[in-house]
PDB file of C-alpha atoms in Angstrom:
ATOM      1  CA  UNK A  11    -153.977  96.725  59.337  1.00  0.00           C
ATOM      2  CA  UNK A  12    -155.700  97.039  56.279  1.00  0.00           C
ATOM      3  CA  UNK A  13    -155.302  94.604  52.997  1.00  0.00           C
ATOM      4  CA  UNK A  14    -154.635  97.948  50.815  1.00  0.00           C
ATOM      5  CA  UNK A  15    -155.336  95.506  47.139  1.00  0.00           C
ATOM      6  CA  UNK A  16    -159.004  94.747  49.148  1.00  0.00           C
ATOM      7  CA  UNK A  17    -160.593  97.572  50.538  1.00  0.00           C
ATOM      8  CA  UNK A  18    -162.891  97.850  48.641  1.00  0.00           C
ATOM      9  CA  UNK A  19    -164.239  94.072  48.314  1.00  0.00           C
ATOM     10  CA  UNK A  20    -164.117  94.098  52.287  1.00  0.00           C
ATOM     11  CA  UNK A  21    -165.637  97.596  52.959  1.00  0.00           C
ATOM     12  CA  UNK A  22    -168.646  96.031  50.593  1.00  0.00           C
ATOM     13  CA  UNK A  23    -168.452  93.214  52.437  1.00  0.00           C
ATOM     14  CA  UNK A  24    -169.119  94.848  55.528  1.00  0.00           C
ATOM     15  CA  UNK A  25    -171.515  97.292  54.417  1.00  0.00           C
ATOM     16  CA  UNK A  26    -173.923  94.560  52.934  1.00  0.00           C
ATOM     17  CA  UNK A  27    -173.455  93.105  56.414  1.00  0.00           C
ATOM     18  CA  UNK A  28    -174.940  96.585  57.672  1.00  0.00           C
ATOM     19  CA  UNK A  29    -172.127  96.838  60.175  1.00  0.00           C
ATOM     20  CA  UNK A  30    -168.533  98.446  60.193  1.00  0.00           C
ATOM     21  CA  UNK A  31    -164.852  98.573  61.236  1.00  0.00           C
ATOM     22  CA  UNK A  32    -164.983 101.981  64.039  1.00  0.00           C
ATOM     23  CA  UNK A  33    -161.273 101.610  64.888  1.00  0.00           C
ATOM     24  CA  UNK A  34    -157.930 100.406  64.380  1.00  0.00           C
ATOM     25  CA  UNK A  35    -155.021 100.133  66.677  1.00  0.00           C
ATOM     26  CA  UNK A  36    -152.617 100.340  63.217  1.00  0.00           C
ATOM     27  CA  UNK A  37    -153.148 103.927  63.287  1.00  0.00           C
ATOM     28  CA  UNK A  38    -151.666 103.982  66.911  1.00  0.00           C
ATOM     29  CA  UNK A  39    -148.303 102.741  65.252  1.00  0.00           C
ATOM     30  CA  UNK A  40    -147.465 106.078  64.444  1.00  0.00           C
ATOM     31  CA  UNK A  41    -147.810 108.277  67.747  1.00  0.00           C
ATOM     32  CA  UNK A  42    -146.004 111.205  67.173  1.00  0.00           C
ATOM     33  CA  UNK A  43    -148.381 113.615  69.218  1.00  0.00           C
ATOM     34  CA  UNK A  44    -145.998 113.322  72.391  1.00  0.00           C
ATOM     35  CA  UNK A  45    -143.101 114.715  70.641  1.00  0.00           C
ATOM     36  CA  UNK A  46    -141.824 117.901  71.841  1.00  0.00           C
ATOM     37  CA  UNK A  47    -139.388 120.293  69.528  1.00  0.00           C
ATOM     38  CA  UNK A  48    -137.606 121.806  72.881  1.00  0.00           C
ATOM     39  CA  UNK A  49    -136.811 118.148  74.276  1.00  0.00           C
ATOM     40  CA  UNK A  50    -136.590 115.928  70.779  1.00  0.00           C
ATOM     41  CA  UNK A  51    -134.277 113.366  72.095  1.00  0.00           C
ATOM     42  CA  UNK A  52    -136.481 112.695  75.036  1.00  0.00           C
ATOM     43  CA  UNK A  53    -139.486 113.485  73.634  1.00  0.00           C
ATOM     44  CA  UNK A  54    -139.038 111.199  70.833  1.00  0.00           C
ATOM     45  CA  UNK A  55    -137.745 107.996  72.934  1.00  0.00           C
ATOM     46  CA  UNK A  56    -141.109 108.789  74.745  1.00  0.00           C
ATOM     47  CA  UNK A  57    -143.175 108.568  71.639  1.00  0.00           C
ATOM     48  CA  UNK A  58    -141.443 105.863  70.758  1.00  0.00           C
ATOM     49  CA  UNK A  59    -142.692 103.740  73.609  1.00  0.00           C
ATOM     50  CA  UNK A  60    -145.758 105.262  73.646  1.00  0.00           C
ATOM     51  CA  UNK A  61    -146.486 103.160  69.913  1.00  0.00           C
ATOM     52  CA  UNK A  62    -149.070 100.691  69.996  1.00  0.00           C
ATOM     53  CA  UNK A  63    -146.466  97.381  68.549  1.00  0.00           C
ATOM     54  CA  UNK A  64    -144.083  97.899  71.573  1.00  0.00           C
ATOM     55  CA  UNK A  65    -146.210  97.618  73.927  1.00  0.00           C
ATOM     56  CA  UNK A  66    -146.340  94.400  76.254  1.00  0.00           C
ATOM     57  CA  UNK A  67    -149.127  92.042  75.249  1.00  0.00           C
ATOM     58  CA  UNK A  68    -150.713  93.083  78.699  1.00  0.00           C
ATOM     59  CA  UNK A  69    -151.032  96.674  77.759  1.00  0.00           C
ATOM     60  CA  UNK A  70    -152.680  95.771  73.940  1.00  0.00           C
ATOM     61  CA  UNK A  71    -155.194  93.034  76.010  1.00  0.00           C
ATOM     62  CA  UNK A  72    -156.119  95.960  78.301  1.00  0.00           C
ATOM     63  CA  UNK A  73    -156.534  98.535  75.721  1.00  0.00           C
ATOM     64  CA  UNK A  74    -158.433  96.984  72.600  1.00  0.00           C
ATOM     65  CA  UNK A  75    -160.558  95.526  75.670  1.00  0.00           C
ATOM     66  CA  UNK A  76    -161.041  99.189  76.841  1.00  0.00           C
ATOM     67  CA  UNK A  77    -162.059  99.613  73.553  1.00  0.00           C
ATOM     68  CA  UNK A  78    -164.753  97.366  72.944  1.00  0.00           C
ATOM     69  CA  UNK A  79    -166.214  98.346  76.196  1.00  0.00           C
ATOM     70  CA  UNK A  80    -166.126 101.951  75.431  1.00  0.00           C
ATOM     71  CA  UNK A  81    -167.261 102.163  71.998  1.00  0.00           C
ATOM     72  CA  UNK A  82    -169.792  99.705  72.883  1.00  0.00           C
ATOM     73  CA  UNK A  83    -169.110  97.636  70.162  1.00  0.00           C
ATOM     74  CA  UNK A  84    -169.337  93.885  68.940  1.00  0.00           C
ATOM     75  CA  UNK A  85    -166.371  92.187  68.563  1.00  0.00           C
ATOM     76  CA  UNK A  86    -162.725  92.240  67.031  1.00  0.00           C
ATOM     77  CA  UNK A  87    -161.326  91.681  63.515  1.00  0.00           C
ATOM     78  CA  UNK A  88    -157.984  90.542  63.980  1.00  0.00           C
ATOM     79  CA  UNK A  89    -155.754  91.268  60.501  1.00  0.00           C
ATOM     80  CA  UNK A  90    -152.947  88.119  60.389  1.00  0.00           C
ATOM     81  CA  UNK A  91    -150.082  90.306  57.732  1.00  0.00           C
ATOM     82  CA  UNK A  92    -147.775  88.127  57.105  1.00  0.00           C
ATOM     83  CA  UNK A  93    -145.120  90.439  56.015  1.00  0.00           C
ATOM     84  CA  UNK A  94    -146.001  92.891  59.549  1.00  0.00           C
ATOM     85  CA  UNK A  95    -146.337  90.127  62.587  1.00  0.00           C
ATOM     86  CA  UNK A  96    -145.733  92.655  64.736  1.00  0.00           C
ATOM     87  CA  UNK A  97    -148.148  94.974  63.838  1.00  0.00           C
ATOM     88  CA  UNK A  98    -150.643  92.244  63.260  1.00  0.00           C
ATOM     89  CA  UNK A  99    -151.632  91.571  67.408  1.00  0.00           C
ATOM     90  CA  UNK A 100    -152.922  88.189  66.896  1.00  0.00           C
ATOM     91  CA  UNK A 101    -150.264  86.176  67.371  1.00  0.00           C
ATOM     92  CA  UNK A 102    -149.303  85.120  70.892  1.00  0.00           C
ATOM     93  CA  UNK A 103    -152.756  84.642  71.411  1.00  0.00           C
ATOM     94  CA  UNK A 104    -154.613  88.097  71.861  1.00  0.00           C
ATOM     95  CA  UNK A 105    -157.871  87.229  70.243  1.00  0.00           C
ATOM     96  CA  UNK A 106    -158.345  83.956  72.597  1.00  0.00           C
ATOM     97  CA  UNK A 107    -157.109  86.247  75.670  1.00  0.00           C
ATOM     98  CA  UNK A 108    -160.242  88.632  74.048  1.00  0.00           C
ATOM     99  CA  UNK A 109    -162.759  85.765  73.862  1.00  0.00           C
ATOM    100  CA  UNK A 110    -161.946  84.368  77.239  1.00  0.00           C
ATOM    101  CA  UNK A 111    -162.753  87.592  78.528  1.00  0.00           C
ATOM    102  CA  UNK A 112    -166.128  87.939  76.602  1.00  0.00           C
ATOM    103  CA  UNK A 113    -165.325  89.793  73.625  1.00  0.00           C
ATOM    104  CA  UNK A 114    -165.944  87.765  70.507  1.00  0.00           C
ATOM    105  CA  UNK A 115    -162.876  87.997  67.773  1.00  0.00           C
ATOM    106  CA  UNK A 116    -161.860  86.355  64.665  1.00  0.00           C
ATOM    107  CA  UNK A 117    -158.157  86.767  62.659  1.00  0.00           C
ATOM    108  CA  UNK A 118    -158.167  86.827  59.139  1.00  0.00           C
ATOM    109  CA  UNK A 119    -155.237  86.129  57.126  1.00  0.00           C
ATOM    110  CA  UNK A 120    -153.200  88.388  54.558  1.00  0.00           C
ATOM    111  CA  UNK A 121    -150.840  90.610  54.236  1.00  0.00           C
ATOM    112  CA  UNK A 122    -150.992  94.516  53.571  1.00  0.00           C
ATOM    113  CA  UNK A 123    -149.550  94.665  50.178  1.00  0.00           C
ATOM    114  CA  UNK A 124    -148.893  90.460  49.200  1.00  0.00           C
ATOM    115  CA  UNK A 125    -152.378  89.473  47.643  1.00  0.00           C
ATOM    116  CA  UNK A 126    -151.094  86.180  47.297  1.00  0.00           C
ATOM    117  CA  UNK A 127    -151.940  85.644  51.133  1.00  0.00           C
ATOM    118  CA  UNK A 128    -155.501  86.680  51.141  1.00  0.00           C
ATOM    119  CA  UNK A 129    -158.396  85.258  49.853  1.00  0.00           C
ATOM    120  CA  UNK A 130    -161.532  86.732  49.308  1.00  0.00           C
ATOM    121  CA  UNK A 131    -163.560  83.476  49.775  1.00  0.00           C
ATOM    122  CA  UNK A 132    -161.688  82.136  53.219  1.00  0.00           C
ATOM    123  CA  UNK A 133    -161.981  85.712  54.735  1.00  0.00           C
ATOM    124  CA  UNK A 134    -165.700  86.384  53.355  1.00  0.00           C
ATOM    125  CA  UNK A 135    -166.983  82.996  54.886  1.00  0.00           C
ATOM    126  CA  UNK A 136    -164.956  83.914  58.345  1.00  0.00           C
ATOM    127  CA  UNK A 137    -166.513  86.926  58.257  1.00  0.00           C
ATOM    128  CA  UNK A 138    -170.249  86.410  57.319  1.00  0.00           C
ATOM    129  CA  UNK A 139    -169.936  83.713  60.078  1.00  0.00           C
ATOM    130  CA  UNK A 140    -168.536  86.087  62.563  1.00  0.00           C
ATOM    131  CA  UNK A 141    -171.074  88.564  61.967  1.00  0.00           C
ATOM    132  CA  UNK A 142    -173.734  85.602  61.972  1.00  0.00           C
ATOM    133  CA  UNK A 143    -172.644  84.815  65.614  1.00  0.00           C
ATOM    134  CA  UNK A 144    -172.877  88.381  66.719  1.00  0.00           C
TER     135      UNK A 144
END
């Protein structure tokens, strides 16, 4: 999920890093694509499950692994909100399940819209030494 107050000072941060965030699974908590205006009760319970935060922990392992693997890409960014734990996908311990299997991760802390949670220093130095390992 994004720290809204700090996109900017993390989109620099990551740019003078040369590297980038290519996808999210927040985006996938609004599936609406599988609704269907001649079925809407049915259509919407299934778009409802289809949402990336109710899904089993299984399913998320399996799919941000699926990512990583398809996109080719280095490692995961895990976003601790602490106003959004379900949304977040690092608790119950996704990003050791990752590294066990290979794919490097790190969780920052936060919170989308709280700025009292973040801190520019703590996330910058998990970051930069993230990137370092890659």
């Amino acid at each position: 999920m994004p720290i809204w107050g700090r996109l900017r000072h993390l989109s620099e941060l990551f740019a003078n890093n040369d590297t980038c965030v290519v996808a999210s699974t927040y985006c996938n908590s609004w599936i609406f694509s599988d609704f269907d205006a001649d079925d809407p009760l049915s259509s919407m319970a299934m778009a409802y499950l289809q949402i990336f935060i109710n899904r089993n922990d299984a399913y998320k392992e399996r799919y941000i692994t699926e990512m990583v693997e398809g996109l080719c890409r280095d490692g995961v960014v895990f976003h601790a909100a602490k106003t959004c734990p379900n949304n977040s996908n690092s608790y119950y311990n996704l990003p050791g399940r990752l590294k066990q299997s290979g794919i490097p991760a790190i969780v920052i802390d936060g919170d989308l819209c709280d700025l009292r949670c973040f801190s520019d220093e703590q996330s910058t130095n998990v970051i930069e030494a993230f990137l370092e390992t890659l």
